[in-house]
Amino acid sequence: MARGENPVLETMTDINAVSLASTELDDRSLMLVRIAALAATDAPVMSYLLHVGPAEDAGVTVEDVLVAVAPIIGTPRTMAAVGKIAEALGIAIELGSEDTQ
């Protein structure tokens, strides 16, 4: 049975923690791979929301990743990723402004 205020988010956080503990990739490489995988799989907005901040903290620019993977994943997936990242950033800004009110 699910526990806590937000069991789905808590589960996703736990899964990510296990992944981070199990890899030998440095933070920057890990975020490059993850953002590229999100774009390649046409991931939902919430997946980007969980990764864009940590990617930027690790010195990864989403633009660099998308430019690198665009020839592989194609224009439709690249543009879908751009739109979803923009939406995720909007959500992050909105959530951040709620924290300061």
PDB file of N, CA and C in Angstrom:
ATOM      1  N   MET A   1       0.837  -1.175   0.000  1.00  0.00           N
ATOM      2  CA  MET A   1       0.000   0.000   0.000  1.00  0.00           C
ATOM      3  C   MET A   1       0.884   1.241   0.000  1.00  0.00           C
ATOM      4  N   ALA A   2       0.494   2.259  -0.759  1.00  0.00           N
ATOM      5  CA  ALA A   2       1.246   3.503  -0.871  1.00  0.00           C
ATOM      6  C   ALA A   2       1.188   4.273   0.441  1.00  0.00           C
ATOM      7  N   ARG A   3       2.318   4.933   0.758  1.00  0.00           N
ATOM      8  CA  ARG A   3       2.389   5.721   1.984  1.00  0.00           C
ATOM      9  C   ARG A   3       2.887   7.115   1.666  1.00  0.00           C
ATOM     10  N   GLY A   4       2.687   8.034   2.599  1.00  0.00           N
ATOM     11  CA  GLY A   4       3.193   9.387   2.436  1.00  0.00           C
ATOM     12  C   GLY A   4       2.197  10.281   1.727  1.00  0.00           C
ATOM     13  N   GLU A   5       2.564  11.573   1.653  1.00  0.00           N
ATOM     14  CA  GLU A   5       1.693  12.555   1.010  1.00  0.00           C
ATOM     15  C   GLU A   5       1.661  12.408  -0.494  1.00  0.00           C
ATOM     16  N   ASN A   6       2.785  12.034  -1.090  1.00  0.00           N
ATOM     17  CA  ASN A   6       2.874  11.904  -2.539  1.00  0.00           C
ATOM     18  C   ASN A   6       3.635  10.617  -2.873  1.00  0.00           C
ATOM     19  N   PRO A   7       2.972   9.471  -2.779  1.00  0.00           N
ATOM     20  CA  PRO A   7       3.672   8.198  -2.931  1.00  0.00           C
ATOM     21  C   PRO A   7       4.302   7.980  -4.304  1.00  0.00           C
ATOM     22  N   VAL A   8       3.712   8.522  -5.357  1.00  0.00           N
ATOM     23  CA  VAL A   8       4.288   8.351  -6.694  1.00  0.00           C
ATOM     24  C   VAL A   8       5.607   9.101  -6.781  1.00  0.00           C
ATOM     25  N   LEU A   9       5.601  10.361  -6.359  1.00  0.00           N
ATOM     26  CA  LEU A   9       6.832  11.155  -6.385  1.00  0.00           C
ATOM     27  C   LEU A   9       7.893  10.545  -5.477  1.00  0.00           C
ATOM     28  N   GLU A  10       7.497  10.064  -4.321  1.00  0.00           N
ATOM     29  CA  GLU A  10       8.437   9.431  -3.399  1.00  0.00           C
ATOM     30  C   GLU A  10       9.046   8.170  -4.018  1.00  0.00           C
ATOM     31  N   THR A  11       8.238   7.394  -4.715  1.00  0.00           N
ATOM     32  CA  THR A  11       8.733   6.189  -5.387  1.00  0.00           C
ATOM     33  C   THR A  11       9.720   6.554  -6.482  1.00  0.00           C
ATOM     34  N   MET A  12       9.385   7.580  -7.273  1.00  0.00           N
ATOM     35  CA  MET A  12      10.290   8.007  -8.338  1.00  0.00           C
ATOM     36  C   MET A  12      11.605   8.525  -7.773  1.00  0.00           C
ATOM     37  N   THR A  13      11.540   9.222  -6.658  1.00  0.00           N
ATOM     38  CA  THR A  13      12.750   9.715  -6.002  1.00  0.00           C
ATOM     39  C   THR A  13      13.608   8.541  -5.539  1.00  0.00           C
ATOM     40  N   ASP A  14      12.977   7.524  -4.965  1.00  0.00           N
ATOM     41  CA  ASP A  14      13.706   6.333  -4.520  1.00  0.00           C
ATOM     42  C   ASP A  14      14.367   5.607  -5.690  1.00  0.00           C
ATOM     43  N   ILE A  15      13.634   5.460  -6.792  1.00  0.00           N
ATOM     44  CA  ILE A  15      14.177   4.783  -7.978  1.00  0.00           C
ATOM     45  C   ILE A  15      15.392   5.544  -8.503  1.00  0.00           C
ATOM     46  N   ASN A  16      15.282   6.858  -8.560  1.00  0.00           N
ATOM     47  CA  ASN A  16      16.398   7.668  -9.037  1.00  0.00           C
ATOM     48  C   ASN A  16      17.592   7.578  -8.098  1.00  0.00           C
ATOM     49  N   ALA A  17      17.347   7.539  -6.797  1.00  0.00           N
ATOM     50  CA  ALA A  17      18.438   7.423  -5.829  1.00  0.00           C
ATOM     51  C   ALA A  17      19.198   6.117  -6.021  1.00  0.00           C
ATOM     52  N   VAL A  18      18.486   5.032  -6.259  1.00  0.00           N
ATOM     53  CA  VAL A  18      19.132   3.729  -6.498  1.00  0.00           C
ATOM     54  C   VAL A  18      19.947   3.787  -7.778  1.00  0.00           C
ATOM     55  N   SER A  19      19.398   4.392  -8.813  1.00  0.00           N
ATOM     56  CA  SER A  19      20.121   4.529 -10.079  1.00  0.00           C
ATOM     57  C   SER A  19      21.407   5.324  -9.896  1.00  0.00           C
ATOM     58  N   LEU A  20      21.316   6.438  -9.191  1.00  0.00           N
ATOM     59  CA  LEU A  20      22.487   7.279  -8.960  1.00  0.00           C
ATOM     60  C   LEU A  20      23.560   6.537  -8.168  1.00  0.00           C
ATOM     61  N   ALA A  21      23.138   5.747  -7.208  1.00  0.00           N
ATOM     62  CA  ALA A  21      24.091   4.995  -6.390  1.00  0.00           C
ATOM     63  C   ALA A  21      24.723   3.835  -7.162  1.00  0.00           C
ATOM     64  N   SER A  22      24.073   3.405  -8.234  1.00  0.00           N
ATOM     65  CA  SER A  22      24.524   2.225  -8.974  1.00  0.00           C
ATOM     66  C   SER A  22      25.377   2.540 -10.189  1.00  0.00           C
ATOM     67  N   THR A  23      25.554   3.808 -10.530  1.00  0.00           N
ATOM     68  CA  THR A  23      26.308   4.155 -11.722  1.00  0.00           C
ATOM     69  C   THR A  23      27.675   4.723 -11.362  1.00  0.00           C
ATOM     70  N   GLU A  24      28.613   4.545 -12.263  1.00  0.00           N
ATOM     71  CA  GLU A  24      29.929   5.132 -12.080  1.00  0.00           C
ATOM     72  C   GLU A  24      30.099   6.388 -12.933  1.00  0.00           C
ATOM     73  N   LEU A  25      29.029   6.796 -13.626  1.00  0.00           N
ATOM     74  CA  LEU A  25      29.088   8.020 -14.415  1.00  0.00           C
ATOM     75  C   LEU A  25      29.162   9.231 -13.493  1.00  0.00           C
ATOM     76  N   ASP A  26      29.920  10.236 -13.918  1.00  0.00           N
ATOM     77  CA  ASP A  26      29.908  11.484 -13.171  1.00  0.00           C
ATOM     78  C   ASP A  26      28.561  12.165 -13.408  1.00  0.00           C
ATOM     79  N   ASP A  27      28.258  13.157 -12.573  1.00  0.00           N
ATOM     80  CA  ASP A  27      26.941  13.819 -12.647  1.00  0.00           C
ATOM     81  C   ASP A  27      26.653  14.392 -14.031  1.00  0.00           C
ATOM     82  N   ARG A  28      27.648  15.029 -14.640  1.00  0.00           N
ATOM     83  CA  ARG A  28      27.437  15.648 -15.953  1.00  0.00           C
ATOM     84  C   ARG A  28      27.103  14.600 -17.008  1.00  0.00           C
ATOM     85  N   SER A  29      27.870  13.525 -17.047  1.00  0.00           N
ATOM     86  CA  SER A  29      27.622  12.462 -18.030  1.00  0.00           C
ATOM     87  C   SER A  29      26.260  11.821 -17.811  1.00  0.00           C
ATOM     88  N   LEU A  30      25.918  11.591 -16.564  1.00  0.00           N
ATOM     89  CA  LEU A  30      24.628  10.985 -16.242  1.00  0.00           C
ATOM     90  C   LEU A  30      23.482  11.860 -16.728  1.00  0.00           C
ATOM     91  N   MET A  31      23.572  13.158 -16.510  1.00  0.00           N
ATOM     92  CA  MET A  31      22.505  14.061 -16.941  1.00  0.00           C
ATOM     93  C   MET A  31      22.450  14.176 -18.461  1.00  0.00           C
ATOM     94  N   LEU A  32      23.605  14.152 -19.135  1.00  0.00           N
ATOM     95  CA  LEU A  32      23.613  14.130 -20.601  1.00  0.00           C
ATOM     96  C   LEU A  32      22.838  12.927 -21.118  1.00  0.00           C
ATOM     97  N   VAL A  33      23.139  11.780 -20.558  1.00  0.00           N
ATOM     98  CA  VAL A  33      22.481  10.537 -20.983  1.00  0.00           C
ATOM     99  C   VAL A  33      20.990  10.586 -20.690  1.00  0.00           C
ATOM    100  N   ARG A  34      20.630  11.051 -19.515  1.00  0.00           N
ATOM    101  CA  ARG A  34      19.215  11.068 -19.135  1.00  0.00           C
ATOM    102  C   ARG A  34      18.394  12.028 -19.992  1.00  0.00           C
ATOM    103  N   ILE A  35      18.895  13.234 -20.224  1.00  0.00           N
ATOM    104  CA  ILE A  35      18.150  14.181 -21.059  1.00  0.00           C
ATOM    105  C   ILE A  35      18.034  13.640 -22.479  1.00  0.00           C
ATOM    106  N   ALA A  36      19.103  13.056 -22.994  1.00  0.00           N
ATOM    107  CA  ALA A  36      19.052  12.472 -24.342  1.00  0.00           C
ATOM    108  C   ALA A  36      18.026  11.345 -24.395  1.00  0.00           C
ATOM    109  N   ALA A  37      17.986  10.507 -23.370  1.00  0.00           N
ATOM    110  CA  ALA A  37      17.022   9.406 -23.333  1.00  0.00           C
ATOM    111  C   ALA A  37      15.592   9.923 -23.244  1.00  0.00           C
ATOM    112  N   LEU A  38      15.380  10.984 -22.472  1.00  0.00           N
ATOM    113  CA  LEU A  38      14.030  11.564 -22.381  1.00  0.00           C
ATOM    114  C   LEU A  38      13.574  12.057 -23.740  1.00  0.00           C
ATOM    115  N   ALA A  39      14.458  12.754 -24.440  1.00  0.00           N
ATOM    116  CA  ALA A  39      14.091  13.258 -25.769  1.00  0.00           C
ATOM    117  C   ALA A  39      13.839  12.108 -26.738  1.00  0.00           C
ATOM    118  N   ALA A  40      14.683  11.094 -26.697  1.00  0.00           N
ATOM    119  CA  ALA A  40      14.556   9.968 -27.627  1.00  0.00           C
ATOM    120  C   ALA A  40      13.283   9.163 -27.410  1.00  0.00           C
ATOM    121  N   THR A  41      12.821   9.107 -26.173  1.00  0.00           N
ATOM    122  CA  THR A  41      11.630   8.303 -25.874  1.00  0.00           C
ATOM    123  C   THR A  41      10.349   9.127 -25.830  1.00  0.00           C
ATOM    124  N   ASP A  42      10.450  10.417 -26.184  1.00  0.00           N
ATOM    125  CA  ASP A  42       9.287  11.308 -26.158  1.00  0.00           C
ATOM    126  C   ASP A  42       8.648  11.309 -24.769  1.00  0.00           C
ATOM    127  N   ALA A  43       9.490  11.523 -23.769  1.00  0.00           N
ATOM    128  CA  ALA A  43       9.068  11.471 -22.373  1.00  0.00           C
ATOM    129  C   ALA A  43       8.056  12.572 -22.043  1.00  0.00           C
ATOM    130  N   PRO A  44       7.265  12.355 -21.012  1.00  0.00           N
ATOM    131  CA  PRO A  44       6.285  13.365 -20.614  1.00  0.00           C
ATOM    132  C   PRO A  44       6.943  14.548 -19.897  1.00  0.00           C
ATOM    133  N   VAL A  45       6.207  15.623 -19.796  1.00  0.00           N
ATOM    134  CA  VAL A  45       6.680  16.859 -19.185  1.00  0.00           C
ATOM    135  C   VAL A  45       7.249  16.620 -17.782  1.00  0.00           C
ATOM    136  N   MET A  46       6.556  15.848 -16.981  1.00  0.00           N
ATOM    137  CA  MET A  46       6.988  15.646 -15.600  1.00  0.00           C
ATOM    138  C   MET A  46       8.364  14.995 -15.515  1.00  0.00           C
ATOM    139  N   SER A  47       8.728  14.179 -16.479  1.00  0.00           N
ATOM    140  CA  SER A  47      10.065  13.599 -16.481  1.00  0.00           C
ATOM    141  C   SER A  47      11.120  14.673 -16.667  1.00  0.00           C
ATOM    142  N   TYR A  48      10.848  15.611 -17.548  1.00  0.00           N
ATOM    143  CA  TYR A  48      11.774  16.727 -17.730  1.00  0.00           C
ATOM    144  C   TYR A  48      11.835  17.578 -16.471  1.00  0.00           C
ATOM    145  N   LEU A  49      10.703  17.764 -15.822  1.00  0.00           N
ATOM    146  CA  LEU A  49      10.661  18.564 -14.600  1.00  0.00           C
ATOM    147  C   LEU A  49      11.630  18.008 -13.556  1.00  0.00           C
ATOM    148  N   LEU A  50      11.726  16.686 -13.477  1.00  0.00           N
ATOM    149  CA  LEU A  50      12.617  16.054 -12.505  1.00  0.00           C
ATOM    150  C   LEU A  50      14.089  16.103 -12.907  1.00  0.00           C
ATOM    151  N   HIS A  51      14.386  16.375 -14.181  1.00  0.00           N
ATOM    152  CA  HIS A  51      15.764  16.280 -14.651  1.00  0.00           C
ATOM    153  C   HIS A  51      16.414  17.579 -15.101  1.00  0.00           C
ATOM    154  N   VAL A  52      15.649  18.551 -15.536  1.00  0.00           N
ATOM    155  CA  VAL A  52      16.257  19.757 -16.102  1.00  0.00           C
ATOM    156  C   VAL A  52      17.074  20.517 -15.049  1.00  0.00           C
ATOM    157  N   GLY A  53      16.545  20.686 -13.862  1.00  0.00           N
ATOM    158  CA  GLY A  53      17.281  21.384 -12.803  1.00  0.00           C
ATOM    159  C   GLY A  53      18.587  20.690 -12.451  1.00  0.00           C
ATOM    160  N   PRO A  54      18.538  19.382 -12.139  1.00  0.00           N
ATOM    161  CA  PRO A  54      19.786  18.678 -11.852  1.00  0.00           C
ATOM    162  C   PRO A  54      20.771  18.688 -13.022  1.00  0.00           C
ATOM    163  N   ALA A  55      20.241  18.660 -14.250  1.00  0.00           N
ATOM    164  CA  ALA A  55      21.133  18.716 -15.421  1.00  0.00           C
ATOM    165  C   ALA A  55      21.865  20.048 -15.449  1.00  0.00           C
ATOM    166  N   GLU A  56      21.139  21.132 -15.249  1.00  0.00           N
ATOM    167  CA  GLU A  56      21.774  22.450 -15.236  1.00  0.00           C
ATOM    168  C   GLU A  56      22.766  22.573 -14.085  1.00  0.00           C
ATOM    169  N   ASP A  57      22.423  22.006 -12.928  1.00  0.00           N
ATOM    170  CA  ASP A  57      23.343  22.019 -11.784  1.00  0.00           C
ATOM    171  C   ASP A  57      24.642  21.282 -12.102  1.00  0.00           C
ATOM    172  N   ALA A  58      24.558  20.272 -12.967  1.00  0.00           N
ATOM    173  CA  ALA A  58      25.731  19.476 -13.351  1.00  0.00           C
ATOM    174  C   ALA A  58      26.485  20.091 -14.527  1.00  0.00           C
ATOM    175  N   GLY A  59      26.031  21.241 -14.996  1.00  0.00           N
ATOM    176  CA  GLY A  59      26.720  21.913 -16.091  1.00  0.00           C
ATOM    177  C   GLY A  59      26.278  21.480 -17.472  1.00  0.00           C
ATOM    178  N   VAL A  60      25.130  20.844 -17.553  1.00  0.00           N
ATOM    179  CA  VAL A  60      24.594  20.390 -18.838  1.00  0.00           C
ATOM    180  C   VAL A  60      23.550  21.389 -19.311  1.00  0.00           C
ATOM    181  N   THR A  61      23.694  21.866 -20.534  1.00  0.00           N
ATOM    182  CA  THR A  61      22.638  22.700 -21.089  1.00  0.00           C
ATOM    183  C   THR A  61      21.753  21.806 -21.948  1.00  0.00           C
ATOM    184  N   VAL A  62      20.478  21.954 -21.760  1.00  0.00           N
ATOM    185  CA  VAL A  62      19.515  21.147 -22.507  1.00  0.00           C
ATOM    186  C   VAL A  62      19.674  21.397 -24.000  1.00  0.00           C
ATOM    187  N   GLU A  63      19.987  22.629 -24.361  1.00  0.00           N
ATOM    188  CA  GLU A  63      20.176  22.963 -25.775  1.00  0.00           C
ATOM    189  C   GLU A  63      21.298  22.146 -26.396  1.00  0.00           C
ATOM    190  N   ASP A  64      22.415  22.018 -25.676  1.00  0.00           N
ATOM    191  CA  ASP A  64      23.539  21.226 -26.199  1.00  0.00           C
ATOM    192  C   ASP A  64      23.138  19.767 -26.424  1.00  0.00           C
ATOM    193  N   VAL A  65      22.380  19.222 -25.480  1.00  0.00           N
ATOM    194  CA  VAL A  65      21.946  17.825 -25.613  1.00  0.00           C
ATOM    195  C   VAL A  65      21.040  17.677 -26.831  1.00  0.00           C
ATOM    196  N   LEU A  66      20.075  18.577 -26.973  1.00  0.00           N
ATOM    197  CA  LEU A  66      19.123  18.467 -28.079  1.00  0.00           C
ATOM    198  C   LEU A  66      19.804  18.659 -29.431  1.00  0.00           C
ATOM    199  N   VAL A  67      20.758  19.565 -29.511  1.00  0.00           N
ATOM    200  CA  VAL A  67      21.504  19.740 -30.758  1.00  0.00           C
ATOM    201  C   VAL A  67      22.260  18.464 -31.096  1.00  0.00           C
ATOM    202  N   ALA A  68      22.833  17.827 -30.085  1.00  0.00           N
ATOM    203  CA  ALA A  68      23.605  16.599 -30.311  1.00  0.00           C
ATOM    204  C   ALA A  68      22.735  15.427 -30.746  1.00  0.00           C
ATOM    205  N   VAL A  69      21.533  15.308 -30.175  1.00  0.00           N
ATOM    206  CA  VAL A  69      20.698  14.141 -30.485  1.00  0.00           C
ATOM    207  C   VAL A  69      19.717  14.367 -31.625  1.00  0.00           C
ATOM    208  N   ALA A  70      19.529  15.610 -32.041  1.00  0.00           N
ATOM    209  CA  ALA A  70      18.553  15.915 -33.101  1.00  0.00           C
ATOM    210  C   ALA A  70      18.748  15.076 -34.366  1.00  0.00           C
ATOM    211  N   PRO A  71      19.989  14.888 -34.852  1.00  0.00           N
ATOM    212  CA  PRO A  71      20.138  14.076 -36.068  1.00  0.00           C
ATOM    213  C   PRO A  71      19.739  12.608 -35.869  1.00  0.00           C
ATOM    214  N   ILE A  72      19.772  12.159 -34.630  1.00  0.00           N
ATOM    215  CA  ILE A  72      19.431  10.767 -34.330  1.00  0.00           C
ATOM    216  C   ILE A  72      17.926  10.599 -34.111  1.00  0.00           C
ATOM    217  N   ILE A  73      17.318  11.516 -33.352  1.00  0.00           N
ATOM    218  CA  ILE A  73      15.900  11.349 -32.998  1.00  0.00           C
ATOM    219  C   ILE A  73      14.955  12.062 -33.952  1.00  0.00           C
ATOM    220  N   GLY A  74      15.476  12.989 -34.759  1.00  0.00           N
ATOM    221  CA  GLY A  74      14.658  13.666 -35.759  1.00  0.00           C
ATOM    222  C   GLY A  74      13.995  14.932 -35.255  1.00  0.00           C
ATOM    223  N   THR A  75      13.504  15.686 -36.199  1.00  0.00           N
ATOM    224  CA  THR A  75      12.888  16.979 -35.903  1.00  0.00           C
ATOM    225  C   THR A  75      11.647  16.860 -35.018  1.00  0.00           C
ATOM    226  N   PRO A  76      10.709  15.940 -35.298  1.00  0.00           N
ATOM    227  CA  PRO A  76       9.495  15.893 -34.468  1.00  0.00           C
ATOM    228  C   PRO A  76       9.779  15.640 -32.987  1.00  0.00           C
ATOM    229  N   ARG A  77      10.654  14.700 -32.691  1.00  0.00           N
ATOM    230  CA  ARG A  77      10.943  14.418 -31.277  1.00  0.00           C
ATOM    231  C   ARG A  77      11.749  15.546 -30.644  1.00  0.00           C
ATOM    232  N   THR A  78      12.641  16.143 -31.414  1.00  0.00           N
ATOM    233  CA  THR A  78      13.419  17.263 -30.881  1.00  0.00           C
ATOM    234  C   THR A  78      12.503  18.419 -30.531  1.00  0.00           C
ATOM    235  N   MET A  79      11.601  18.762 -31.426  1.00  0.00           N
ATOM    236  CA  MET A  79      10.682  19.874 -31.175  1.00  0.00           C
ATOM    237  C   MET A  79       9.703  19.541 -30.047  1.00  0.00           C
ATOM    238  N   ALA A  80       9.290  18.284 -29.965  1.00  0.00           N
ATOM    239  CA  ALA A  80       8.424  17.879 -28.849  1.00  0.00           C
ATOM    240  C   ALA A  80       9.168  18.054 -27.529  1.00  0.00           C
ATOM    241  N   ALA A  81      10.444  17.692 -27.514  1.00  0.00           N
ATOM    242  CA  ALA A  81      11.249  17.847 -26.299  1.00  0.00           C
ATOM    243  C   ALA A  81      11.366  19.315 -25.915  1.00  0.00           C
ATOM    244  N   VAL A  82      11.591  20.183 -26.886  1.00  0.00           N
ATOM    245  CA  VAL A  82      11.691  21.624 -26.613  1.00  0.00           C
ATOM    246  C   VAL A  82      10.404  22.122 -25.958  1.00  0.00           C
ATOM    247  N   GLY A  83       9.268  21.739 -26.512  1.00  0.00           N
ATOM    248  CA  GLY A  83       7.987  22.169 -25.946  1.00  0.00           C
ATOM    249  C   GLY A  83       7.761  21.641 -24.543  1.00  0.00           C
ATOM    250  N   LYS A  84       8.113  20.393 -24.322  1.00  0.00           N
ATOM    251  CA  LYS A  84       7.917  19.794 -23.000  1.00  0.00           C
ATOM    252  C   LYS A  84       8.869  20.388 -21.972  1.00  0.00           C
ATOM    253  N   ILE A  85      10.088  20.697 -22.391  1.00  0.00           N
ATOM    254  CA  ILE A  85      11.046  21.334 -21.482  1.00  0.00           C
ATOM    255  C   ILE A  85      10.545  22.721 -21.105  1.00  0.00           C
ATOM    256  N   ALA A  86      10.046  23.462 -22.072  1.00  0.00           N
ATOM    257  CA  ALA A  86       9.496  24.794 -21.792  1.00  0.00           C
ATOM    258  C   ALA A  86       8.333  24.698 -20.809  1.00  0.00           C
ATOM    259  N   GLU A  87       7.478  23.721 -21.007  1.00  0.00           N
ATOM    260  CA  GLU A  87       6.353  23.534 -20.093  1.00  0.00           C
ATOM    261  C   GLU A  87       6.845  23.149 -18.697  1.00  0.00           C
ATOM    262  N   ALA A  88       7.833  22.274 -18.627  1.00  0.00           N
ATOM    263  CA  ALA A  88       8.387  21.864 -17.333  1.00  0.00           C
ATOM    264  C   ALA A  88       9.002  23.058 -16.612  1.00  0.00           C
ATOM    265  N   LEU A  89       9.712  23.905 -17.348  1.00  0.00           N
ATOM    266  CA  LEU A  89      10.302  25.094 -16.731  1.00  0.00           C
ATOM    267  C   LEU A  89       9.214  26.036 -16.219  1.00  0.00           C
ATOM    268  N   GLY A  90       8.120  26.145 -16.957  1.00  0.00           N
ATOM    269  CA  GLY A  90       7.000  26.964 -16.500  1.00  0.00           C
ATOM    270  C   GLY A  90       6.403  26.425 -15.210  1.00  0.00           C
ATOM    271  N   ILE A  91       6.281  25.125 -15.124  1.00  0.00           N
ATOM    272  CA  ILE A  91       5.764  24.494 -13.897  1.00  0.00           C
ATOM    273  C   ILE A  91       6.726  24.746 -12.747  1.00  0.00           C
ATOM    274  N   ALA A  92       8.020  24.599 -13.005  1.00  0.00           N
ATOM    275  CA  ALA A  92       9.016  24.815 -11.958  1.00  0.00           C
ATOM    276  C   ALA A  92       8.967  26.251 -11.446  1.00  0.00           C
ATOM    277  N   ILE A  93       8.816  27.201 -12.360  1.00  0.00           N
ATOM    278  CA  ILE A  93       8.728  28.609 -11.963  1.00  0.00           C
ATOM    279  C   ILE A  93       7.478  28.842 -11.131  1.00  0.00           C
ATOM    280  N   GLU A  94       6.374  28.249 -11.574  1.00  0.00           N
ATOM    281  CA  GLU A  94       5.120  28.403 -10.842  1.00  0.00           C
ATOM    282  C   GLU A  94       5.231  27.804  -9.446  1.00  0.00           C
ATOM    283  N   LEU A  95       5.818  26.627  -9.345  1.00  0.00           N
ATOM    284  CA  LEU A  95       5.984  25.987  -8.039  1.00  0.00           C
ATOM    285  C   LEU A  95       6.913  26.803  -7.157  1.00  0.00           C
ATOM    286  N   GLY A  96       7.948  27.351  -7.753  1.00  0.00           N
ATOM    287  CA  GLY A  96       8.876  28.190  -6.990  1.00  0.00           C
ATOM    288  C   GLY A  96       8.232  29.453  -6.465  1.00  0.00           C
ATOM    289  N   SER A  97       7.348  30.033  -7.275  1.00  0.00           N
ATOM    290  CA  SER A  97       6.681  31.258  -6.819  1.00  0.00           C
ATOM    291  C   SER A  97       5.662  30.961  -5.723  1.00  0.00           C
ATOM    292  N   GLU A  98       5.092  29.762  -5.736  1.00  0.00           N
ATOM    293  CA  GLU A  98       4.166  29.377  -4.664  1.00  0.00           C
ATOM    294  C   GLU A  98       4.901  29.213  -3.348  1.00  0.00           C
ATOM    295  N   ASP A  99       6.163  28.756  -3.415  1.00  0.00           N
ATOM    296  CA  ASP A  99       6.960  28.572  -2.199  1.00  0.00           C
ATOM    297  C   ASP A  99       7.316  29.899  -1.540  1.00  0.00           C
ATOM    298  N   THR A 100       7.375  30.960  -2.334  1.00  0.00           N
ATOM    299  CA  THR A 100       7.762  32.263  -1.782  1.00  0.00           C
ATOM    300  C   THR A 100       6.578  33.099  -1.340  1.00  0.00           C
ATOM    301  N   GLN A 101       5.377  32.606  -1.559  1.00  0.00           N
ATOM    302  CA  GLN A 101       4.185  33.374  -1.161  1.00  0.00           C
ATOM    303  C   GLN A 101       3.761  33.036   0.223  1.00  0.00           C
TER     304      GLN A 101
END
